[in-house]
Amino acid sequence: YIVFNFFSRLSWEPKSSHTTAREPRDWRVRAGWRAAMAEPFEFPEFFDYPPYFTVQPNPDTQRKQTELWKSLILGWCHHHRSFSLRLDDDAHPLWRNDAIDRRLPPDARRLFVDALVLDGAAAWLDGDPGPKSKCLVFWRSQDAWCDELCLWAAQSGLEGQIVTLHEVAGGANTGGPPALEGAPFEFLANVAARLEQRDKGAFVPERGEDDAGIKFF
Protein backbone atom coordinates (compact mmCIF):
# COMPACT_ATOMS: atom_id res chain seq x y z
CA TYR A 1 0.00 0.00 0.00
CA ILE A 2 2.85 2.37 0.80
CA VAL A 3 4.56 1.63 -2.51
CA PHE A 4 1.27 2.09 -4.41
CA ASN A 5 0.74 5.50 -2.86
CA PHE A 6 4.33 6.42 -3.69
CA PHE A 7 3.82 5.58 -7.36
CA SER A 8 0.49 7.42 -7.45
CA ARG A 9 2.05 10.69 -6.27
CA LEU A 10 4.29 11.07 -9.32
CA SER A 11 3.00 12.25 -12.65
CA TRP A 12 2.76 9.73 -15.46
CA GLU A 13 4.03 12.42 -17.82
CA PRO A 14 7.66 13.54 -18.12
CA LYS A 15 8.60 16.94 -16.80
CA SER A 16 8.17 19.76 -19.30
CA SER A 17 11.91 20.01 -19.74
CA HIS A 18 11.92 16.35 -20.82
CA THR A 19 9.45 16.88 -23.64
CA THR A 20 11.09 16.92 -27.05
CA ALA A 21 10.13 19.16 -29.93
CA ARG A 22 8.17 17.71 -32.81
CA GLU A 23 10.27 17.39 -35.91
CA PRO A 24 9.34 19.91 -38.63
CA ARG A 25 7.45 18.28 -41.49
CA ASP A 26 9.46 20.31 -43.97
CA TRP A 27 12.74 18.41 -43.96
CA ARG A 28 14.53 21.43 -45.47
CA VAL A 29 14.40 23.19 -42.11
CA ARG A 30 15.61 20.17 -40.19
CA ALA A 31 18.96 21.80 -39.46
CA GLY A 32 17.26 24.00 -36.87
CA TRP A 33 15.48 20.99 -35.37
CA ARG A 34 18.79 19.12 -35.09
CA ALA A 35 20.30 22.04 -33.18
CA ALA A 36 17.39 21.92 -30.74
CA MET A 37 18.01 18.20 -30.19
CA ALA A 38 21.58 18.97 -29.12
CA GLU A 39 20.22 20.22 -25.78
CA PRO A 40 20.99 17.83 -22.88
CA PHE A 41 18.30 15.28 -22.13
CA GLU A 42 16.71 15.70 -18.70
CA PHE A 43 15.35 12.54 -17.14
CA PRO A 44 11.86 12.64 -15.61
CA GLU A 45 11.28 12.78 -11.88
CA PHE A 46 10.60 9.09 -11.36
CA PHE A 47 14.10 8.15 -12.58
CA ASP A 48 15.52 9.37 -9.27
CA TYR A 49 13.34 7.05 -7.15
CA PRO A 50 14.71 3.54 -6.45
CA PRO A 51 11.32 1.70 -6.44
CA TYR A 52 10.94 2.36 -10.17
CA PHE A 53 13.95 0.15 -10.86
CA THR A 54 12.12 -2.91 -9.49
CA VAL A 55 9.09 -4.37 -11.26
CA GLN A 56 6.19 -3.89 -8.88
CA PRO A 57 4.01 -6.95 -8.12
CA ASN A 58 0.76 -5.00 -7.75
CA PRO A 59 -0.95 -4.97 -11.19
CA ASP A 60 -2.18 -1.36 -10.95
CA THR A 61 1.20 -0.13 -9.75
CA GLN A 62 3.05 -2.09 -12.42
CA ARG A 63 0.77 -0.65 -15.10
CA LYS A 64 1.63 2.91 -14.01
CA GLN A 65 5.29 2.00 -13.77
CA THR A 66 5.22 0.55 -17.29
CA GLU A 67 3.64 3.70 -18.72
CA LEU A 68 6.38 5.83 -17.19
CA TRP A 69 9.17 3.66 -18.56
CA LYS A 70 7.55 3.53 -22.00
CA SER A 71 7.41 7.32 -22.07
CA LEU A 72 11.02 7.58 -20.94
CA ILE A 73 12.32 5.14 -23.57
CA LEU A 74 10.46 6.90 -26.39
CA GLY A 75 11.49 10.34 -25.14
CA TRP A 76 15.15 9.42 -24.81
CA CYS A 77 15.28 7.80 -28.26
CA HIS A 78 13.48 10.75 -29.82
CA HIS A 79 15.82 13.25 -28.22
CA HIS A 80 18.92 11.37 -29.34
CA ARG A 81 17.47 10.20 -32.66
CA SER A 82 18.18 6.62 -31.69
CA PHE A 83 16.36 4.13 -33.91
CA SER A 84 17.35 1.03 -31.94
CA LEU A 85 18.25 -0.07 -28.43
CA ARG A 86 20.38 -2.79 -26.94
CA LEU A 87 18.91 -4.27 -23.79
CA ASP A 88 22.09 -6.15 -22.91
CA ASP A 89 24.14 -2.97 -22.58
CA ASP A 90 24.34 -2.44 -18.82
CA ALA A 91 26.20 0.84 -19.31
CA HIS A 92 23.35 2.41 -21.29
CA PRO A 93 22.10 5.56 -19.51
CA LEU A 94 18.49 4.38 -19.76
CA TRP A 95 19.15 1.28 -17.70
CA ARG A 96 21.10 2.72 -14.78
CA ASN A 97 21.18 5.66 -12.41
CA ASP A 98 24.51 5.80 -10.62
CA ALA A 99 23.35 8.72 -8.48
CA ILE A 100 21.00 6.39 -6.60
CA ASP A 101 23.02 3.21 -7.26
CA ARG A 102 20.22 1.50 -9.21
CA ARG A 103 20.17 -0.57 -12.38
CA LEU A 104 17.07 -1.77 -14.22
CA PRO A 105 17.23 -5.60 -14.41
CA PRO A 106 17.21 -7.22 -17.88
CA ASP A 107 13.82 -8.83 -17.27
CA ALA A 108 12.34 -5.42 -16.49
CA ARG A 109 13.85 -3.94 -19.66
CA ARG A 110 12.22 -6.68 -21.72
CA LEU A 111 8.90 -6.21 -19.93
CA PHE A 112 8.77 -2.50 -20.75
CA VAL A 113 9.92 -2.96 -24.34
CA ASP A 114 7.36 -5.76 -24.77
CA ALA A 115 4.74 -3.17 -23.81
CA LEU A 116 6.08 -0.84 -26.51
CA VAL A 117 5.93 -3.68 -29.03
CA LEU A 118 2.26 -4.22 -28.16
CA ASP A 119 1.70 -0.51 -28.82
CA GLY A 120 3.41 -0.75 -32.20
CA ALA A 121 6.15 1.57 -30.94
CA ALA A 122 8.94 -1.02 -31.00
CA ALA A 123 9.90 -4.26 -32.74
CA TRP A 124 12.25 -7.00 -31.59
CA LEU A 125 15.26 -7.76 -33.78
CA ASP A 126 16.12 -11.03 -32.05
CA GLY A 127 14.81 -13.44 -29.47
CA ASP A 128 13.53 -16.28 -31.68
CA PRO A 129 15.26 -18.33 -30.51
CA GLY A 130 17.34 -16.90 -27.71
CA PRO A 131 16.91 -13.92 -25.37
CA LYS A 132 15.53 -10.62 -26.58
CA SER A 133 18.39 -8.16 -26.54
CA LYS A 134 17.92 -5.68 -29.40
CA CYS A 135 14.92 -3.76 -30.67
CA LEU A 136 13.84 -1.02 -33.02
CA VAL A 137 12.14 1.99 -31.43
CA PHE A 138 9.51 3.97 -33.31
CA TRP A 139 9.50 7.23 -31.39
CA ARG A 140 7.20 8.53 -34.07
CA SER A 141 4.36 6.37 -35.33
CA GLN A 142 5.06 4.24 -38.38
CA ASP A 143 2.38 6.21 -40.21
CA ALA A 144 4.28 9.41 -39.42
CA TRP A 145 7.46 7.88 -40.84
CA CYS A 146 5.53 6.81 -43.92
CA ASP A 147 4.28 10.36 -44.36
CA GLU A 148 7.86 11.61 -44.03
CA LEU A 149 9.02 9.26 -46.77
CA CYS A 150 6.09 10.05 -49.06
CA LEU A 151 6.66 13.79 -48.67
CA TRP A 152 10.35 13.40 -49.47
CA ALA A 153 9.61 11.19 -52.47
CA ALA A 154 7.04 13.66 -53.81
CA GLN A 155 9.35 16.65 -53.36
CA SER A 156 12.20 14.72 -54.99
CA GLY A 157 10.13 13.45 -57.92
CA LEU A 158 10.65 9.80 -57.00
CA GLU A 159 7.14 8.39 -57.51
CA GLY A 160 7.36 5.21 -59.54
CA GLN A 161 11.06 4.81 -58.84
CA ILE A 162 13.09 2.49 -56.62
CA VAL A 163 15.37 4.10 -54.04
CA THR A 164 17.86 1.95 -52.14
CA LEU A 165 17.77 1.84 -48.37
CA HIS A 166 21.32 3.15 -48.40
CA GLU A 167 20.14 6.26 -50.27
CA VAL A 168 17.22 6.76 -47.89
CA ALA A 169 19.43 6.55 -44.79
CA GLY A 170 22.36 8.46 -46.23
CA GLY A 171 21.13 11.95 -45.40
CA ALA A 172 23.00 14.78 -47.12
CA ASN A 173 25.54 12.35 -48.59
CA THR A 174 22.90 10.65 -50.75
CA GLY A 175 20.11 13.22 -50.85
CA GLY A 176 17.99 11.16 -48.48
CA PRO A 177 15.42 12.59 -46.05
CA PRO A 178 17.33 14.14 -43.11
CA ALA A 179 14.78 12.85 -40.61
CA LEU A 180 15.84 9.27 -41.45
CA GLU A 181 19.57 9.87 -41.67
CA GLY A 182 21.39 6.97 -40.04
CA ALA A 183 18.30 4.78 -39.70
CA PRO A 184 19.22 1.07 -39.75
CA PHE A 185 17.96 -0.93 -42.70
CA GLU A 186 15.72 -3.03 -40.42
CA PHE A 187 13.96 0.18 -39.36
CA LEU A 188 13.44 1.28 -42.95
CA ALA A 189 12.19 -2.19 -43.92
CA ASN A 190 9.54 -1.95 -41.19
CA VAL A 191 8.44 1.46 -42.47
CA ALA A 192 8.37 0.12 -46.03
CA ALA A 193 6.08 -2.69 -44.88
CA ARG A 194 3.70 -0.07 -43.55
CA LEU A 195 3.94 1.78 -46.88
CA GLU A 196 2.79 -1.42 -48.58
CA GLN A 197 -0.19 -1.70 -46.24
CA ARG A 198 -1.17 1.85 -47.21
CA ASP A 199 -0.59 1.21 -50.94
CA LYS A 200 1.98 4.02 -50.97
CA GLY A 201 5.00 1.92 -51.85
CA ALA A 202 6.63 -1.49 -51.69
CA PHE A 203 9.72 -3.00 -50.15
CA VAL A 204 12.12 -4.36 -52.76
CA PRO A 205 14.35 -7.08 -51.28
CA GLU A 206 18.01 -7.44 -52.14
CA ARG A 207 18.64 -9.51 -55.24
CA GLY A 208 22.13 -10.43 -56.37
CA GLU A 209 24.11 -7.21 -56.68
CA ASP A 210 21.01 -5.04 -56.35
CA ASP A 211 20.56 -3.49 -52.91
CA ALA A 212 17.27 -3.61 -51.03
CA GLY A 213 15.11 -0.56 -51.54
CA ILE A 214 11.69 1.06 -51.58
CA LYS A 215 9.52 1.64 -54.64
CA PHE A 216 7.22 4.64 -54.25
CA PHE A 217 3.79 4.61 -55.86
mmCIF file of C-alpha atoms in Angstrom:
data_model
loop_
_atom_site.group_PDB
_atom_site.id
_atom_site.type_symbol
_atom_site.label_atom_id
_atom_site.label_comp_id
_atom_site.label_asym_id
_atom_site.label_seq_id
_atom_site.Cartn_x
_atom_site.Cartn_y
_atom_site.Cartn_z
ATOM 1 C CA TYR A 1 0.000 0.000 0.000
ATOM 2 C CA ILE A 2 2.847 2.369 0.800
ATOM 3 C CA VAL A 3 4.562 1.633 -2.511
ATOM 4 C CA PHE A 4 1.274 2.087 -4.410
ATOM 5 C CA ASN A 5 0.741 5.505 -2.855
ATOM 6 C CA PHE A 6 4.329 6.419 -3.690
ATOM 7 C CA PHE A 7 3.819 5.585 -7.357
ATOM 8 C CA SER A 8 0.490 7.416 -7.445
ATOM 9 C CA ARG A 9 2.051 10.689 -6.271
ATOM 10 C CA LEU A 10 4.291 11.068 -9.320
ATOM 11 C CA SER A 11 3.002 12.245 -12.652
ATOM 12 C CA TRP A 12 2.755 9.732 -15.460
ATOM 13 C CA GLU A 13 4.026 12.424 -17.819
ATOM 14 C CA PRO A 14 7.655 13.535 -18.123
ATOM 15 C CA LYS A 15 8.603 16.943 -16.802
ATOM 16 C CA SER A 16 8.166 19.756 -19.297
ATOM 17 C CA SER A 17 11.911 20.006 -19.744
ATOM 18 C CA HIS A 18 11.921 16.353 -20.816
ATOM 19 C CA THR A 19 9.446 16.878 -23.641
ATOM 20 C CA THR A 20 11.091 16.920 -27.050
ATOM 21 C CA ALA A 21 10.128 19.162 -29.926
ATOM 22 C CA ARG A 22 8.169 17.710 -32.806
ATOM 23 C CA GLU A 23 10.270 17.394 -35.908
ATOM 24 C CA PRO A 24 9.344 19.911 -38.630
ATOM 25 C CA ARG A 25 7.452 18.283 -41.487
ATOM 26 C CA ASP A 26 9.456 20.310 -43.975
ATOM 27 C CA TRP A 27 12.745 18.411 -43.964
ATOM 28 C CA ARG A 28 14.531 21.428 -45.472
ATOM 29 C CA VAL A 29 14.404 23.193 -42.107
ATOM 30 C CA ARG A 30 15.613 20.174 -40.185
ATOM 31 C CA ALA A 31 18.963 21.804 -39.457
ATOM 32 C CA GLY A 32 17.258 24.001 -36.865
ATOM 33 C CA TRP A 33 15.485 20.985 -35.375
ATOM 34 C CA ARG A 34 18.789 19.117 -35.085
ATOM 35 C CA ALA A 35 20.297 22.045 -33.182
ATOM 36 C CA ALA A 36 17.387 21.916 -30.735
ATOM 37 C CA MET A 37 18.008 18.197 -30.190
ATOM 38 C CA ALA A 38 21.577 18.974 -29.121
ATOM 39 C CA GLU A 39 20.218 20.216 -25.778
ATOM 40 C CA PRO A 40 20.991 17.830 -22.878
ATOM 41 C CA PHE A 41 18.303 15.278 -22.128
ATOM 42 C CA GLU A 42 16.710 15.698 -18.705
ATOM 43 C CA PHE A 43 15.348 12.545 -17.141
ATOM 44 C CA PRO A 44 11.857 12.639 -15.607
ATOM 45 C CA GLU A 45 11.284 12.785 -11.877
ATOM 46 C CA PHE A 46 10.602 9.089 -11.362
ATOM 47 C CA PHE A 47 14.101 8.147 -12.580
ATOM 48 C CA ASP A 48 15.521 9.367 -9.268
ATOM 49 C CA TYR A 49 13.342 7.054 -7.152
ATOM 50 C CA PRO A 50 14.711 3.536 -6.445
ATOM 51 C CA PRO A 51 11.323 1.695 -6.444
ATOM 52 C CA TYR A 52 10.937 2.355 -10.167
ATOM 53 C CA PHE A 53 13.949 0.146 -10.861
ATOM 54 C CA THR A 54 12.124 -2.909 -9.495
ATOM 55 C CA VAL A 55 9.092 -4.375 -11.258
ATOM 56 C CA GLN A 56 6.186 -3.889 -8.877
ATOM 57 C CA PRO A 57 4.006 -6.952 -8.123
ATOM 58 C CA ASN A 58 0.758 -5.003 -7.747
ATOM 59 C CA PRO A 59 -0.948 -4.972 -11.192
ATOM 60 C CA ASP A 60 -2.177 -1.365 -10.953
ATOM 61 C CA THR A 61 1.204 -0.129 -9.748
ATOM 62 C CA GLN A 62 3.050 -2.093 -12.415
ATOM 63 C CA ARG A 63 0.766 -0.648 -15.102
ATOM 64 C CA LYS A 64 1.627 2.905 -14.013
ATOM 65 C CA GLN A 65 5.295 2.003 -13.774
ATOM 66 C CA THR A 66 5.224 0.555 -17.287
ATOM 67 C CA GLU A 67 3.639 3.703 -18.724
ATOM 68 C CA LEU A 68 6.376 5.825 -17.189
ATOM 69 C CA TRP A 69 9.169 3.662 -18.559
ATOM 70 C CA LYS A 70 7.555 3.528 -22.000
ATOM 71 C CA SER A 71 7.411 7.323 -22.066
ATOM 72 C CA LEU A 72 11.022 7.578 -20.939
ATOM 73 C CA ILE A 73 12.315 5.140 -23.568
ATOM 74 C CA LEU A 74 10.459 6.903 -26.386
ATOM 75 C CA GLY A 75 11.491 10.336 -25.142
ATOM 76 C CA TRP A 76 15.150 9.418 -24.810
ATOM 77 C CA CYS A 77 15.280 7.798 -28.258
ATOM 78 C CA HIS A 78 13.478 10.751 -29.822
ATOM 79 C CA HIS A 79 15.824 13.245 -28.215
ATOM 80 C CA HIS A 80 18.922 11.369 -29.335
ATOM 81 C CA ARG A 81 17.467 10.199 -32.663
ATOM 82 C CA SER A 82 18.182 6.621 -31.690
ATOM 83 C CA PHE A 83 16.364 4.131 -33.912
ATOM 84 C CA SER A 84 17.346 1.032 -31.940
ATOM 85 C CA LEU A 85 18.251 -0.074 -28.429
ATOM 86 C CA ARG A 86 20.380 -2.786 -26.937
ATOM 87 C CA LEU A 87 18.907 -4.274 -23.788
ATOM 88 C CA ASP A 88 22.092 -6.155 -22.909
ATOM 89 C CA ASP A 89 24.142 -2.966 -22.583
ATOM 90 C CA ASP A 90 24.337 -2.442 -18.819
ATOM 91 C CA ALA A 91 26.199 0.843 -19.313
ATOM 92 C CA HIS A 92 23.350 2.406 -21.292
ATOM 93 C CA PRO A 93 22.102 5.561 -19.513
ATOM 94 C CA LEU A 94 18.493 4.379 -19.761
ATOM 95 C CA TRP A 95 19.149 1.283 -17.701
ATOM 96 C CA ARG A 96 21.100 2.722 -14.776
ATOM 97 C CA ASN A 97 21.183 5.664 -12.414
ATOM 98 C CA ASP A 98 24.505 5.801 -10.623
ATOM 99 C CA ALA A 99 23.350 8.724 -8.476
ATOM 100 C CA ILE A 100 20.995 6.388 -6.602
ATOM 101 C CA ASP A 101 23.018 3.207 -7.262
ATOM 102 C CA ARG A 102 20.224 1.501 -9.207
ATOM 103 C CA ARG A 103 20.169 -0.569 -12.383
ATOM 104 C CA LEU A 104 17.069 -1.768 -14.221
ATOM 105 C CA PRO A 105 17.226 -5.600 -14.408
ATOM 106 C CA PRO A 106 17.211 -7.216 -17.876
ATOM 107 C CA ASP A 107 13.816 -8.832 -17.270
ATOM 108 C CA ALA A 108 12.339 -5.419 -16.491
ATOM 109 C CA ARG A 109 13.847 -3.942 -19.655
ATOM 110 C CA ARG A 110 12.215 -6.684 -21.717
ATOM 111 C CA LEU A 111 8.904 -6.207 -19.926
ATOM 112 C CA PHE A 112 8.774 -2.497 -20.755
ATOM 113 C CA VAL A 113 9.921 -2.963 -24.344
ATOM 114 C CA ASP A 114 7.365 -5.760 -24.772
ATOM 115 C CA ALA A 115 4.743 -3.174 -23.809
ATOM 116 C CA LEU A 116 6.076 -0.837 -26.510
ATOM 117 C CA VAL A 117 5.925 -3.685 -29.025
ATOM 118 C CA LEU A 118 2.265 -4.224 -28.159
ATOM 119 C CA ASP A 119 1.699 -0.513 -28.815
ATOM 120 C CA GLY A 120 3.406 -0.752 -32.204
ATOM 121 C CA ALA A 121 6.149 1.573 -30.941
ATOM 122 C CA ALA A 122 8.944 -1.023 -31.005
ATOM 123 C CA ALA A 123 9.902 -4.260 -32.738
ATOM 124 C CA TRP A 124 12.254 -6.995 -31.592
ATOM 125 C CA LEU A 125 15.258 -7.764 -33.784
ATOM 126 C CA ASP A 126 16.121 -11.031 -32.053
ATOM 127 C CA GLY A 127 14.806 -13.442 -29.473
ATOM 128 C CA ASP A 128 13.527 -16.278 -31.683
ATOM 129 C CA PRO A 129 15.263 -18.334 -30.506
ATOM 130 C CA GLY A 130 17.341 -16.901 -27.706
ATOM 131 C CA PRO A 131 16.915 -13.922 -25.370
ATOM 132 C CA LYS A 132 15.526 -10.618 -26.576
ATOM 133 C CA SER A 133 18.393 -8.161 -26.542
ATOM 134 C CA LYS A 134 17.922 -5.677 -29.402
ATOM 135 C CA CYS A 135 14.916 -3.757 -30.665
ATOM 136 C CA LEU A 136 13.838 -1.017 -33.020
ATOM 137 C CA VAL A 137 12.142 1.986 -31.427
ATOM 138 C CA PHE A 138 9.507 3.966 -33.314
ATOM 139 C CA TRP A 139 9.502 7.232 -31.390
ATOM 140 C CA ARG A 140 7.200 8.532 -34.074
ATOM 141 C CA SER A 141 4.363 6.371 -35.328
ATOM 142 C CA GLN A 142 5.060 4.239 -38.379
ATOM 143 C CA ASP A 143 2.384 6.207 -40.211
ATOM 144 C CA ALA A 144 4.280 9.412 -39.424
ATOM 145 C CA TRP A 145 7.464 7.879 -40.837
ATOM 146 C CA CYS A 146 5.526 6.808 -43.917
ATOM 147 C CA ASP A 147 4.275 10.365 -44.361
ATOM 148 C CA GLU A 148 7.858 11.611 -44.035
ATOM 149 C CA LEU A 149 9.024 9.257 -46.772
ATOM 150 C CA CYS A 150 6.092 10.048 -49.055
ATOM 151 C CA LEU A 151 6.658 13.790 -48.667
ATOM 152 C CA TRP A 152 10.348 13.404 -49.470
ATOM 153 C CA ALA A 153 9.606 11.188 -52.474
ATOM 154 C CA ALA A 154 7.043 13.661 -53.811
ATOM 155 C CA GLN A 155 9.350 16.647 -53.361
ATOM 156 C CA SER A 156 12.203 14.721 -54.987
ATOM 157 C CA GLY A 157 10.132 13.449 -57.917
ATOM 158 C CA LEU A 158 10.646 9.803 -57.000
ATOM 159 C CA GLU A 159 7.141 8.393 -57.513
ATOM 160 C CA GLY A 160 7.360 5.212 -59.543
ATOM 161 C CA GLN A 161 11.065 4.814 -58.839
ATOM 162 C CA ILE A 162 13.093 2.490 -56.617
ATOM 163 C CA VAL A 163 15.369 4.102 -54.042
ATOM 164 C CA THR A 164 17.861 1.950 -52.145
ATOM 165 C CA LEU A 165 17.768 1.837 -48.370
ATOM 166 C CA HIS A 166 21.321 3.149 -48.397
ATOM 167 C CA GLU A 167 20.143 6.255 -50.266
ATOM 168 C CA VAL A 168 17.217 6.761 -47.892
ATOM 169 C CA ALA A 169 19.427 6.551 -44.788
ATOM 170 C CA GLY A 170 22.363 8.459 -46.235
ATOM 171 C CA GLY A 171 21.132 11.954 -45.399
ATOM 172 C CA ALA A 172 23.005 14.777 -47.119
ATOM 173 C CA ASN A 173 25.542 12.346 -48.593
ATOM 174 C CA THR A 174 22.896 10.650 -50.752
ATOM 175 C CA GLY A 175 20.107 13.215 -50.854
ATOM 176 C CA GLY A 176 17.988 11.161 -48.485
ATOM 177 C CA PRO A 177 15.421 12.591 -46.054
ATOM 178 C CA PRO A 178 17.331 14.144 -43.114
ATOM 179 C CA ALA A 179 14.785 12.846 -40.614
ATOM 180 C CA LEU A 180 15.836 9.272 -41.447
ATOM 181 C CA GLU A 181 19.573 9.873 -41.670
ATOM 182 C CA GLY A 182 21.388 6.975 -40.036
ATOM 183 C CA ALA A 183 18.302 4.781 -39.696
ATOM 184 C CA PRO A 184 19.219 1.070 -39.750
ATOM 185 C CA PHE A 185 17.963 -0.935 -42.701
ATOM 186 C CA GLU A 186 15.717 -3.026 -40.422
ATOM 187 C CA PHE A 187 13.965 0.180 -39.360
ATOM 188 C CA LEU A 188 13.438 1.281 -42.953
ATOM 189 C CA ALA A 189 12.189 -2.188 -43.917
ATOM 190 C CA ASN A 190 9.536 -1.946 -41.192
ATOM 191 C CA VAL A 191 8.445 1.465 -42.470
ATOM 192 C CA ALA A 192 8.375 0.121 -46.026
ATOM 193 C CA ALA A 193 6.085 -2.692 -44.883
ATOM 194 C CA ARG A 194 3.699 -0.066 -43.547
ATOM 195 C CA LEU A 195 3.936 1.784 -46.882
ATOM 196 C CA GLU A 196 2.787 -1.417 -48.583
ATOM 197 C CA GLN A 197 -0.189 -1.695 -46.245
ATOM 198 C CA ARG A 198 -1.171 1.855 -47.206
ATOM 199 C CA ASP A 199 -0.589 1.212 -50.941
ATOM 200 C CA LYS A 200 1.978 4.018 -50.966
ATOM 201 C CA GLY A 201 5.003 1.920 -51.847
ATOM 202 C CA ALA A 202 6.628 -1.487 -51.688
ATOM 203 C CA PHE A 203 9.723 -2.998 -50.148
ATOM 204 C CA VAL A 204 12.117 -4.358 -52.765
ATOM 205 C CA PRO A 205 14.347 -7.082 -51.282
ATOM 206 C CA GLU A 206 18.011 -7.443 -52.140
ATOM 207 C CA ARG A 207 18.638 -9.510 -55.243
ATOM 208 C CA GLY A 208 22.127 -10.426 -56.367
ATOM 209 C CA GLU A 209 24.113 -7.214 -56.678
ATOM 210 C CA ASP A 210 21.006 -5.043 -56.350
ATOM 211 C CA ASP A 211 20.563 -3.491 -52.907
ATOM 212 C CA ALA A 212 17.270 -3.614 -51.026
ATOM 213 C CA GLY A 213 15.113 -0.555 -51.541
ATOM 214 C CA ILE A 214 11.689 1.057 -51.584
ATOM 215 C CA LYS A 215 9.519 1.640 -54.636
ATOM 216 C CA PHE A 216 7.221 4.639 -54.247
ATOM 217 C CA PHE A 217 3.786 4.606 -55.860
#
